[in-house]
CSV table of C-alpha atoms in Angstrom, one decimal:
chain,number,residue,atom,x,y,z
A,1,UNK,CA,26.9,-26.9,18.6
A,2,UNK,CA,30.0,-26.1,19.8
A,3,UNK,CA,32.3,-29.3,18.3
A,4,UNK,CA,35.6,-28.3,16.5
A,5,UNK,CA,35.7,-29.1,12.6
A,6,UNK,CA,39.7,-29.1,12.5
A,7,UNK,CA,39.6,-24.7,12.3
A,8,UNK,CA,35.8,-23.8,12.5
A,9,UNK,CA,32.8,-24.2,14.8
A,10,UNK,CA,30.1,-26.4,13.5
A,11,UNK,CA,27.6,-23.5,13.1
A,12,UNK,CA,30.6,-21.7,11.4
A,13,UNK,CA,31.0,-24.6,9.1
A,14,UNK,CA,26.9,-24.5,8.2
A,15,UNK,CA,26.9,-20.8,8.4
A,16,UNK,CA,29.9,-20.4,5.6
A,17,UNK,CA,28.0,-22.4,3.0
A,18,UNK,CA,24.9,-20.4,4.1
A,19,UNK,CA,26.3,-17.8,2.7
A,20,UNK,CA,28.9,-19.1,0.6
A,21,UNK,CA,25.9,-20.8,-1.3
A,22,UNK,CA,23.9,-17.5,-1.6
A,23,UNK,CA,27.0,-15.4,-2.5
A,24,UNK,CA,28.1,-17.1,-5.0
A,25,UNK,CA,24.5,-17.1,-6.8
A,26,UNK,CA,24.3,-13.9,-6.8
A,27,UNK,CA,27.3,-13.0,-7.8
A,28,UNK,CA,26.9,-15.5,-10.6
A,29,UNK,CA,23.3,-13.9,-11.6
A,30,UNK,CA,24.8,-10.8,-11.4
A,31,UNK,CA,27.6,-11.2,-14.1
A,32,UNK,CA,26.1,-14.4,-16.0
A,33,UNK,CA,24.5,-12.2,-18.2
A,34,UNK,CA,27.6,-10.0,-20.3
A,35,UNK,CA,28.7,-13.4,-21.9
A,36,UNK,CA,25.0,-13.9,-23.8
A,37,UNK,CA,24.7,-9.9,-24.1
A,38,UNK,CA,25.5,-11.0,-28.2
A,39,UNK,CA,22.6,-13.9,-28.6
A,40,UNK,CA,20.5,-11.5,-27.3
A,41,UNK,CA,21.1,-8.5,-29.0
A,42,UNK,CA,19.9,-10.4,-31.6
A,43,UNK,CA,16.7,-12.4,-29.9
A,44,UNK,CA,15.3,-9.9,-28.7
A,45,UNK,CA,16.3,-7.1,-31.7
A,46,UNK,CA,17.8,-4.7,-30.3
A,47,UNK,CA,21.6,-3.3,-29.1
A,48,UNK,CA,24.0,-3.4,-26.3
A,49,UNK,CA,24.0,-0.1,-24.8
A,50,UNK,CA,19.9,-0.7,-24.1
A,51,UNK,CA,20.5,-4.7,-22.9
A,52,UNK,CA,22.5,-3.3,-20.6
A,53,UNK,CA,19.4,-2.5,-18.7
A,54,UNK,CA,18.4,-5.6,-17.2
A,55,UNK,CA,22.5,-5.9,-16.0
A,56,UNK,CA,21.9,-2.4,-14.2
A,57,UNK,CA,18.2,-2.8,-13.2
A,58,UNK,CA,19.4,-5.8,-11.2
A,59,UNK,CA,22.2,-3.2,-9.6
A,60,UNK,CA,19.9,-0.4,-8.9
A,61,UNK,CA,16.6,-3.0,-7.1
A,62,UNK,CA,19.6,-4.1,-5.4
A,63,UNK,CA,21.0,-0.6,-4.4
A,64,UNK,CA,17.5,1.0,-3.7
A,65,UNK,CA,16.3,-1.7,-0.8
A,66,UNK,CA,20.0,-2.8,0.4
A,67,UNK,CA,19.7,0.0,3.2
A,68,UNK,CA,16.5,-0.8,4.6
A,69,UNK,CA,17.9,-4.6,4.7
A,70,UNK,CA,19.6,-4.2,8.3
A,71,UNK,CA,16.5,-2.9,9.4
A,72,UNK,CA,13.9,-5.5,8.0
A,73,UNK,CA,16.7,-7.8,9.4
A,74,UNK,CA,16.9,-7.0,12.4
A,75,UNK,CA,13.1,-6.8,13.3
A,76,UNK,CA,12.7,-10.4,11.6
A,77,UNK,CA,15.4,-12.8,11.7
A,78,UNK,CA,18.1,-13.4,9.5
A,79,UNK,CA,16.8,-16.7,8.7
A,80,UNK,CA,13.2,-15.4,7.9
A,81,UNK,CA,14.8,-12.9,5.6
A,82,UNK,CA,17.1,-15.1,4.3
A,83,UNK,CA,14.8,-17.7,3.3
A,84,UNK,CA,12.4,-15.1,2.3
A,85,UNK,CA,14.5,-13.7,-0.4
A,86,UNK,CA,16.4,-16.5,-1.7
A,87,UNK,CA,12.6,-17.6,-2.2
A,88,UNK,CA,12.2,-14.2,-4.0
A,89,UNK,CA,14.8,-14.5,-5.9
A,90,UNK,CA,14.7,-18.1,-7.5
A,91,UNK,CA,11.8,-17.3,-8.5
A,92,UNK,CA,12.1,-14.3,-9.9
A,93,UNK,CA,15.2,-16.2,-11.8
A,94,UNK,CA,12.8,-18.6,-13.3
A,95,UNK,CA,10.2,-16.0,-14.6
A,96,UNK,CA,13.5,-13.7,-16.1
A,97,UNK,CA,14.5,-17.3,-18.2
A,98,UNK,CA,10.9,-17.9,-19.4
A,99,UNK,CA,10.2,-14.1,-20.4
A,100,UNK,CA,10.4,-12.8,-24.5
A,101,UNK,CA,10.0,-9.4,-23.6
A,102,UNK,CA,12.9,-7.0,-23.0
A,103,UNK,CA,11.0,-5.1,-20.7
A,104,UNK,CA,9.9,-7.8,-18.9
A,105,UNK,CA,13.0,-8.8,-18.9
A,106,UNK,CA,14.6,-6.2,-16.8
A,107,UNK,CA,11.4,-5.9,-14.1
A,108,UNK,CA,12.0,-9.6,-13.2
A,109,UNK,CA,15.7,-8.5,-12.8
A,110,UNK,CA,14.8,-5.5,-11.2
A,111,UNK,CA,12.9,-8.2,-8.7
A,112,UNK,CA,15.5,-10.2,-8.7
A,113,UNK,CA,18.4,-7.4,-7.4
A,114,UNK,CA,15.1,-6.2,-4.6
A,115,UNK,CA,15.4,-10.0,-3.9
A,116,UNK,CA,19.3,-9.6,-3.6
A,117,UNK,CA,19.1,-6.6,-1.6
A,118,UNK,CA,18.2,-8.6,1.4
A,119,UNK,CA,19.5,-11.6,0.8
A,120,UNK,CA,23.5,-10.6,0.6
A,121,UNK,CA,23.6,-8.0,3.5
A,122,UNK,CA,22.0,-10.0,5.6
A,123,UNK,CA,23.7,-13.3,4.9
A,124,UNK,CA,27.3,-10.6,5.8
A,125,UNK,CA,25.6,-9.8,8.7
A,126,UNK,CA,25.0,-13.6,9.4
A,127,UNK,CA,28.5,-14.0,9.4
A,128,UNK,CA,29.6,-11.5,11.9
A,129,UNK,CA,27.4,-12.9,14.5
A,130,UNK,CA,29.0,-15.9,13.8
A,131,UNK,CA,32.4,-14.8,13.5
A,132,UNK,CA,34.7,-13.0,16.4
A,133,UNK,CA,36.5,-9.5,14.7
A,134,UNK,CA,39.4,-11.4,15.1
A,135,UNK,CA,38.5,-14.1,13.3
A,136,UNK,CA,36.8,-12.0,10.2
A,137,UNK,CA,39.9,-11.9,8.0
A,138,UNK,CA,40.0,-16.3,8.4
A,139,UNK,CA,36.3,-16.3,7.4
A,140,UNK,CA,37.0,-14.1,4.3
A,141,UNK,CA,39.6,-15.5,3.3
A,142,UNK,CA,36.6,-18.5,2.6
A,143,UNK,CA,33.6,-16.1,2.7
A,144,UNK,CA,34.7,-14.2,-0.4
A,145,UNK,CA,35.6,-16.5,-2.4
A,146,UNK,CA,32.6,-16.5,-4.0
A,147,UNK,CA,31.9,-12.7,-4.2
A,148,UNK,CA,35.5,-12.8,-7.0
A,149,UNK,CA,34.8,-16.2,-8.0
A,150,UNK,CA,31.2,-15.7,-8.9
A,151,UNK,CA,32.1,-12.5,-11.8
A,152,UNK,CA,34.9,-15.0,-13.3
A,153,UNK,CA,33.1,-18.5,-13.2
A,154,UNK,CA,29.7,-16.6,-14.3
A,155,UNK,CA,31.1,-16.2,-18.0
A,156,UNK,CA,32.3,-20.2,-18.3
A,157,UNK,CA,29.2,-21.5,-17.1
A,158,UNK,CA,26.9,-18.8,-19.1
A,159,UNK,CA,28.9,-19.8,-22.0
A,160,UNK,CA,28.2,-23.1,-22.1
A,161,UNK,CA,24.7,-22.6,-21.4
A,162,UNK,CA,24.7,-20.8,-24.3
A,163,UNK,CA,26.0,-22.3,-26.8
A,164,UNK,CA,24.9,-25.6,-26.3
A,165,UNK,CA,21.5,-24.7,-25.2
A,166,UNK,CA,20.1,-20.9,-25.2
A,167,UNK,CA,20.1,-17.8,-23.0
A,168,UNK,CA,17.6,-18.6,-20.9
A,169,UNK,CA,19.4,-21.7,-18.8
A,170,UNK,CA,21.6,-19.1,-17.7
A,171,UNK,CA,19.0,-17.8,-15.4
A,172,UNK,CA,18.0,-21.3,-14.7
A,173,UNK,CA,21.6,-22.5,-12.6
A,174,UNK,CA,20.1,-20.6,-9.2
A,175,UNK,CA,17.9,-23.6,-8.9
A,176,UNK,CA,19.6,-25.3,-7.5
A,177,UNK,CA,21.9,-23.4,-5.3
A,178,UNK,CA,18.7,-21.8,-3.8
A,179,UNK,CA,17.2,-25.5,-3.2
A,180,UNK,CA,20.7,-26.0,-1.3
A,181,UNK,CA,20.9,-22.6,0.7
A,182,UNK,CA,17.5,-22.5,1.5
A,183,UNK,CA,17.2,-26.0,2.8
A,184,UNK,CA,20.6,-25.5,5.1
A,185,UNK,CA,18.7,-22.1,6.3
A,186,UNK,CA,15.7,-23.7,7.7
A,187,UNK,CA,17.9,-26.4,9.2
A,188,UNK,CA,20.8,-25.6,10.5
A,189,UNK,CA,20.3,-22.0,10.7
A,190,UNK,CA,19.3,-19.8,14.2
A,191,UNK,CA,17.3,-16.3,13.8
A,192,UNK,CA,19.6,-13.3,14.9
A,193,UNK,CA,18.3,-10.6,16.1
A,194,UNK,CA,19.4,-6.9,17.5
A,195,UNK,CA,17.5,-4.2,19.5
A,196,UNK,CA,14.8,-2.9,17.3
A,197,UNK,CA,15.5,0.8,16.3
A,198,UNK,CA,12.8,3.2,14.6
A,199,UNK,CA,13.1,3.1,11.3
A,200,UNK,CA,12.4,6.4,9.1
A,201,UNK,CA,10.5,5.2,6.9
A,202,UNK,CA,10.3,9.0,4.3
A,203,UNK,CA,13.6,9.1,4.3
A,204,UNK,CA,13.9,6.3,3.2
A,205,UNK,CA,11.5,6.6,0.3
A,206,UNK,CA,12.8,9.7,-0.6
A,207,UNK,CA,16.1,7.5,-1.0
A,208,UNK,CA,14.8,5.7,-2.6
A,209,UNK,CA,13.9,7.8,-5.8
A,210,UNK,CA,16.7,9.3,-6.0
A,211,UNK,CA,19.1,6.4,-6.4
A,212,UNK,CA,16.3,4.4,-8.3
A,213,UNK,CA,15.2,7.9,-11.1
A,214,UNK,CA,19.4,9.3,-10.5
A,215,UNK,CA,20.8,5.1,-11.9
A,216,UNK,CA,18.2,5.1,-14.7
A,217,UNK,CA,18.9,8.8,-15.5
A,218,UNK,CA,22.3,8.2,-15.6
A,219,UNK,CA,21.4,4.8,-17.4
A,220,UNK,CA,20.0,6.7,-20.3
A,221,UNK,CA,21.7,9.5,-21.1
A,222,UNK,CA,23.7,8.0,-23.5
A,223,UNK,CA,20.6,6.5,-25.5
A,224,UNK,CA,19.2,8.5,-27.9
A,225,UNK,CA,15.6,6.3,-28.5
A,226,UNK,CA,15.2,7.1,-25.3
A,227,UNK,CA,13.2,11.0,-25.5
A,228,UNK,CA,15.0,13.5,-23.9
A,229,UNK,CA,11.9,15.0,-21.8
A,230,UNK,CA,11.8,11.7,-19.9
A,231,UNK,CA,15.1,12.2,-18.9
A,232,UNK,CA,14.9,15.4,-18.3
A,233,UNK,CA,11.9,14.9,-15.8
A,234,UNK,CA,13.8,11.9,-14.0
A,235,UNK,CA,16.6,13.8,-13.0
A,236,UNK,CA,14.4,16.1,-11.7
A,237,UNK,CA,12.5,13.6,-9.5
A,238,UNK,CA,16.3,12.6,-8.3
A,239,UNK,CA,17.3,16.4,-7.7
A,240,UNK,CA,13.9,17.1,-5.8
A,241,UNK,CA,13.8,13.6,-4.0
A,242,UNK,CA,17.5,14.4,-2.8
A,243,UNK,CA,17.0,17.3,-1.5
A,244,UNK,CA,13.6,16.4,-0.1
A,245,UNK,CA,15.4,13.3,1.5
A,246,UNK,CA,18.7,15.3,3.1
A,247,UNK,CA,16.4,18.0,4.8
A,248,UNK,CA,14.6,15.1,6.9
A,249,UNK,CA,16.7,13.0,7.3
A,250,UNK,CA,18.9,15.8,9.1
A,251,UNK,CA,16.9,17.0,11.1
A,252,UNK,CA,16.0,13.2,12.4
A,253,UNK,CA,16.5,11.6,15.0
A,254,UNK,CA,17.0,8.2,13.4
A,255,UNK,CA,18.5,8.6,9.5
A,256,UNK,CA,18.0,6.2,7.0
A,257,UNK,CA,21.9,6.5,7.1
A,258,UNK,CA,24.0,6.6,10.7
A,259,UNK,CA,26.6,9.2,9.3
A,260,UNK,CA,29.2,8.3,12.6
A,261,UNK,CA,29.7,5.5,10.7
A,262,UNK,CA,31.8,8.1,8.8
A,263,UNK,CA,33.7,9.3,11.5
A,264,UNK,CA,35.1,5.9,12.0
A,265,UNK,CA,38.6,7.0,9.6
A,266,UNK,CA,38.9,2.8,8.3
A,267,UNK,CA,35.7,2.6,7.4
A,268,UNK,CA,35.4,6.0,6.3
A,269,UNK,CA,39.0,5.1,3.7
A,270,UNK,CA,37.2,1.7,3.0
A,271,UNK,CA,34.0,3.0,1.5
A,272,UNK,CA,35.0,5.7,-0.9
A,273,UNK,CA,37.7,3.3,-2.2
A,274,UNK,CA,35.3,0.4,-2.7
A,275,UNK,CA,33.1,1.9,-4.3
A,276,UNK,CA,36.0,3.1,-7.4
A,277,UNK,CA,37.1,0.3,-7.3
A,278,UNK,CA,34.1,-1.6,-7.6
A,279,UNK,CA,33.6,0.6,-10.7
A,280,UNK,CA,37.1,0.1,-11.9
A,281,UNK,CA,35.8,-4.1,-11.9
A,282,UNK,CA,32.5,-3.8,-12.5
A,283,UNK,CA,32.9,-1.9,-16.2
A,284,UNK,CA,35.7,-4.8,-16.7
A,285,UNK,CA,33.5,-7.3,-16.1
A,286,UNK,CA,30.4,-6.0,-18.3
A,287,UNK,CA,33.3,-5.6,-21.5
A,288,UNK,CA,35.6,-8.0,-20.6
A,289,UNK,CA,33.1,-11.1,-22.3
A,290,UNK,CA,31.4,-8.2,-25.4
A,291,UNK,CA,35.5,-7.9,-26.2
A,292,UNK,CA,36.7,-11.2,-26.9
A,293,UNK,CA,33.2,-12.4,-28.8
A,294,UNK,CA,33.4,-9.4,-31.0
A,295,UNK,CA,37.1,-8.8,-31.6
A,296,UNK,CA,37.5,-12.3,-31.8
A,297,UNK,CA,34.9,-13.9,-33.0
A,298,UNK,CA,35.1,-16.4,-30.5
A,299,UNK,CA,31.5,-18.2,-29.4
A,300,UNK,CA,30.0,-17.3,-25.6
A,301,UNK,CA,31.6,-20.9,-24.6
A,302,UNK,CA,34.9,-20.2,-25.9
A,303,UNK,CA,35.3,-17.0,-24.8
A,304,UNK,CA,33.8,-18.0,-21.3
A,305,UNK,CA,36.7,-20.7,-20.8
A,306,UNK,CA,39.3,-18.3,-22.0
A,307,UNK,CA,38.2,-16.0,-18.7
A,308,UNK,CA,38.7,-19.1,-16.5
A,309,UNK,CA,42.7,-17.9,-16.3
A,310,UNK,CA,40.5,-15.2,-14.2
A,311,UNK,CA,39.5,-17.7,-11.5
A,312,UNK,CA,42.9,-19.4,-11.4
A,313,UNK,CA,44.3,-15.7,-10.2
A,314,UNK,CA,41.8,-15.4,-7.8
A,315,UNK,CA,42.4,-19.1,-6.5
A,316,UNK,CA,46.3,-18.3,-5.8
A,317,UNK,CA,45.4,-15.2,-4.5
A,318,UNK,CA,43.3,-17.1,-1.6
A,319,UNK,CA,46.5,-17.7,0.7
A,320,UNK,CA,49.0,-14.9,-0.7
A,321,UNK,CA,46.0,-12.4,0.8
A,322,UNK,CA,45.9,-13.6,3.5
A,323,UNK,CA,49.9,-13.6,4.5
A,324,UNK,CA,50.5,-10.9,3.1
A,325,UNK,CA,47.8,-9.2,5.3
A,326,UNK,CA,49.7,-10.3,7.8
A,327,UNK,CA,52.7,-9.5,7.0
A,328,UNK,CA,52.4,-6.4,5.6
A,329,UNK,CA,49.7,-4.8,6.7
A,330,UNK,CA,46.2,-3.5,5.1
A,331,UNK,CA,48.0,-0.2,4.1
A,332,UNK,CA,50.8,-1.9,1.9
A,333,UNK,CA,49.2,-4.7,1.0
A,334,UNK,CA,46.3,-2.6,-1.3
A,335,UNK,CA,49.2,0.2,-2.4
A,336,UNK,CA,50.6,-3.4,-4.3
A,337,UNK,CA,46.7,-5.1,-5.1
A,338,UNK,CA,46.0,-1.2,-6.3
A,339,UNK,CA,48.8,-0.6,-8.7
A,340,UNK,CA,48.6,-4.3,-9.6
A,341,UNK,CA,45.2,-4.2,-11.0
A,342,UNK,CA,45.8,-0.6,-12.6
A,343,UNK,CA,48.8,-2.4,-14.0
A,344,UNK,CA,46.8,-5.4,-15.5
A,345,UNK,CA,43.5,-3.4,-16.6
A,346,UNK,CA,45.8,-1.5,-18.6
A,347,UNK,CA,47.7,-4.4,-20.5
A,348,UNK,CA,44.1,-5.5,-21.7
A,349,UNK,CA,44.5,-2.2,-23.3
A,350,UNK,CA,47.6,-3.9,-25.9
A,351,UNK,CA,45.8,-7.6,-26.5
A,352,UNK,CA,46.1,-7.5,-29.5
A,353,UNK,CA,45.2,-11.4,-30.0
A,354,UNK,CA,44.6,-14.8,-28.2
A,355,UNK,CA,47.5,-16.1,-26.6
A,356,UNK,CA,50.0,-16.6,-23.7
A,357,UNK,CA,50.2,-13.2,-23.2
A,358,UNK,CA,45.8,-12.7,-22.6
A,359,UNK,CA,46.3,-15.4,-20.6
A,360,UNK,CA,49.0,-14.0,-18.1
A,361,UNK,CA,46.8,-10.8,-18.2
A,362,UNK,CA,44.1,-12.5,-17.0
A,363,UNK,CA,45.3,-14.3,-14.4
A,364,UNK,CA,47.1,-11.4,-13.3
A,365,UNK,CA,43.6,-9.1,-13.0
A,366,UNK,CA,41.9,-11.9,-11.4
A,367,UNK,CA,44.9,-12.1,-8.8
A,368,UNK,CA,45.4,-8.4,-7.9
A,369,UNK,CA,41.1,-8.1,-8.3
A,370,UNK,CA,40.9,-10.5,-5.7
A,371,UNK,CA,43.2,-8.7,-3.3
A,372,UNK,CA,41.3,-5.9,-3.4
A,373,UNK,CA,38.2,-6.9,-2.8
A,374,UNK,CA,39.2,-9.1,-0.3
A,375,UNK,CA,41.3,-6.8,2.3
A,376,UNK,CA,38.9,-4.1,1.4
A,377,UNK,CA,36.1,-6.1,2.7
A,378,UNK,CA,37.6,-7.4,5.6
A,379,UNK,CA,38.9,-4.3,6.4
A,380,UNK,CA,35.3,-2.0,7.3
A,381,UNK,CA,34.9,-3.4,10.0
A,382,UNK,CA,37.8,-2.5,11.6
A,383,UNK,CA,36.2,-0.1,14.0
A,384,UNK,CA,33.0,-0.6,14.1
A,385,UNK,CA,30.6,-1.6,16.9
A,386,UNK,CA,28.8,-4.1,17.1
A,387,UNK,CA,25.3,-2.2,17.6
A,388,UNK,CA,26.1,-0.7,14.2
A,389,UNK,CA,27.1,-4.2,12.1
A,390,UNK,CA,24.2,-3.8,10.8
A,391,UNK,CA,23.7,-0.5,9.5
A,392,UNK,CA,27.7,0.0,8.4
A,393,UNK,CA,26.8,-3.8,6.5
A,394,UNK,CA,23.6,-2.0,4.1
A,395,UNK,CA,25.6,1.3,3.6
A,396,UNK,CA,28.8,-1.1,2.6
A,397,UNK,CA,26.4,-3.0,0.1
A,398,UNK,CA,24.4,0.0,-1.2
A,399,UNK,CA,27.4,2.1,-1.9
A,400,UNK,CA,29.4,-1.3,-3.3
A,401,UNK,CA,26.1,-2.1,-5.9
A,402,UNK,CA,26.1,1.4,-7.4
A,403,UNK,CA,29.7,1.6,-7.9
A,404,UNK,CA,29.3,-1.8,-9.7
A,405,UNK,CA,26.3,-0.4,-12.3
A,406,UNK,CA,28.5,3.0,-12.1
A,407,UNK,CA,31.0,0.9,-14.0
A,408,UNK,CA,28.6,-0.7,-15.7
A,409,UNK,CA,27.2,3.0,-17.6
A,410,UNK,CA,31.0,4.3,-17.7
A,411,UNK,CA,32.5,2.0,-19.5
A,412,UNK,CA,29.3,1.4,-21.6
A,413,UNK,CA,29.6,4.7,-22.0
A,414,UNK,CA,33.3,4.7,-22.3
A,415,UNK,CA,32.4,2.2,-25.2
A,416,UNK,CA,30.2,4.1,-26.7
A,417,UNK,CA,32.2,7.3,-27.5
A,418,UNK,CA,35.4,5.7,-28.9
A,419,UNK,CA,33.4,3.9,-31.1
A,420,UNK,CA,31.9,7.1,-32.0
A,421,UNK,CA,35.0,8.9,-32.4
A,422,UNK,CA,36.7,6.4,-34.4
A,423,UNK,CA,33.7,5.7,-36.3
A,424,UNK,CA,33.9,2.4,-35.8
A,425,UNK,CA,31.5,-1.0,-34.7
A,426,UNK,CA,33.3,-2.3,-31.0
A,427,UNK,CA,36.8,-2.5,-32.7
A,428,UNK,CA,39.4,-3.4,-31.3
A,429,UNK,CA,40.8,0.5,-30.4
A,430,UNK,CA,37.7,1.2,-28.7
A,431,UNK,CA,37.9,-1.1,-26.2
A,432,UNK,CA,41.6,-0.8,-25.8
A,433,UNK,CA,40.9,2.8,-24.7
A,434,UNK,CA,38.0,1.8,-22.2
A,435,UNK,CA,40.5,-0.7,-20.3
A,436,UNK,CA,43.0,2.2,-20.2
A,437,UNK,CA,40.3,4.5,-19.1
A,438,UNK,CA,39.3,2.2,-16.6
A,439,UNK,CA,42.6,1.4,-15.4
A,440,UNK,CA,42.8,5.7,-14.7
A,441,UNK,CA,39.5,4.9,-12.8
A,442,UNK,CA,41.4,1.9,-10.5
A,443,UNK,CA,44.3,4.0,-9.0
A,444,UNK,CA,42.0,6.6,-8.1
A,445,UNK,CA,41.8,4.9,-5.1
A,446,UNK,CA,45.4,4.4,-4.2
A,447,UNK,CA,44.5,8.4,-3.2
A,448,UNK,CA,42.5,7.2,-0.1
A,449,UNK,CA,44.3,3.9,0.9
A,450,UNK,CA,47.4,6.4,1.3
A,451,UNK,CA,45.2,7.7,4.1
A,452,UNK,CA,46.0,4.7,6.7
A,453,UNK,CA,48.5,4.7,8.8
A,454,UNK,CA,50.3,1.0,8.8
A,455,UNK,CA,49.5,0.2,11.9
A,456,UNK,CA,45.4,-0.1,10.6
A,457,UNK,CA,43.4,-3.6,10.8
A,458,UNK,CA,45.6,-5.0,12.9
A,459,UNK,CA,43.6,-5.7,16.0
A,460,UNK,CA,41.8,-8.2,13.0
A,461,UNK,CA,45.0,-9.5,12.6
A,462,UNK,CA,45.9,-11.2,15.9
A,463,UNK,CA,44.4,-14.4,16.0
A,464,UNK,CA,44.9,-17.0,12.8
């Protein structure tokens, strides 16, 4: 399978199709719930802040099991894990659409997140197997699109289904993508393996408890309907697990997290910058559809159609980002992207009506968000050796999802706080202040980007 198809081998083309399908499915599913929240609040007889558990439980499932995904992939092979995780993800999508209980919806979303924890990092690891480092810019130009387009297309697809059918159908859109990826994986993908390394199961268990309990504690912190004693128990378990994990990991010869990766300057900068960016833009994704529906009294479809202007920005940035990286390097490109993204987010805080200004602001949000995600995703692997690819992918993906989950929690918390201060229920001013808060969070990543040299990442741009 070495025949060239334009700029790609046939192996790379099939790999891109499989990975793009899985990434698009996962990213649509992670955000499609947002546009249906106003309807689901009525169906489940709850409130926005309680229903966000269906969003964050999915992200927590991802975060808890991603650390083990690289080791599992090395042991059983990328093909086997992709087949298993894809099947589980699709089945849980069907289950989410069939349930009539908020508790079971949260459980199914958690299981769906666990499936995604194996599916997405292993799919990214597959890219590192079939593309060289020098080809990663070319690969991520295509592979990065589902990652950015998913959160943008989700409101459009979800809005249509919620308006003309009902909320259950938003979970069933995964079925055709899942079947296509399942067929292509079985027929065309090789079962790549790496040399098996020992895994510290005890350390992982305590790390998983720390992540899960800590995340749920943050999620429940501003929910008065949840007993305070339960919250304190969650916090105590999280802190205890974190301490035990640290003690085990410190003396382990086979740590769950390969801390030597943080000695790589570009990985270190990309890692923490991405968490900040994910928090800001994850919070934006959560409240944007709610902002349009509740403030301007739009139905789900109208809100989703308006959000398509963000996807126009993403598409417009596709070739611009690659050319910018080649012309200006990673530091300058990320600096421009960070400043642009902060301004675009802040401008959402002055939108007062539906019109050309809103469309322009959404377009700019798409352009600069795409530039941030694509540049950081490529920069991660500048100095990473092939033997550490699995660990690097797992570590990065875990904290990316935690960053997104934190963003949802922070955005919901700020919105709740501003509603209380203004003594209103989802006023436009409360949304505006929340967008400004997210803009401030976003620009904090520039403190890390400033530590890059102007030549960092040039090895990835050597070949076109």
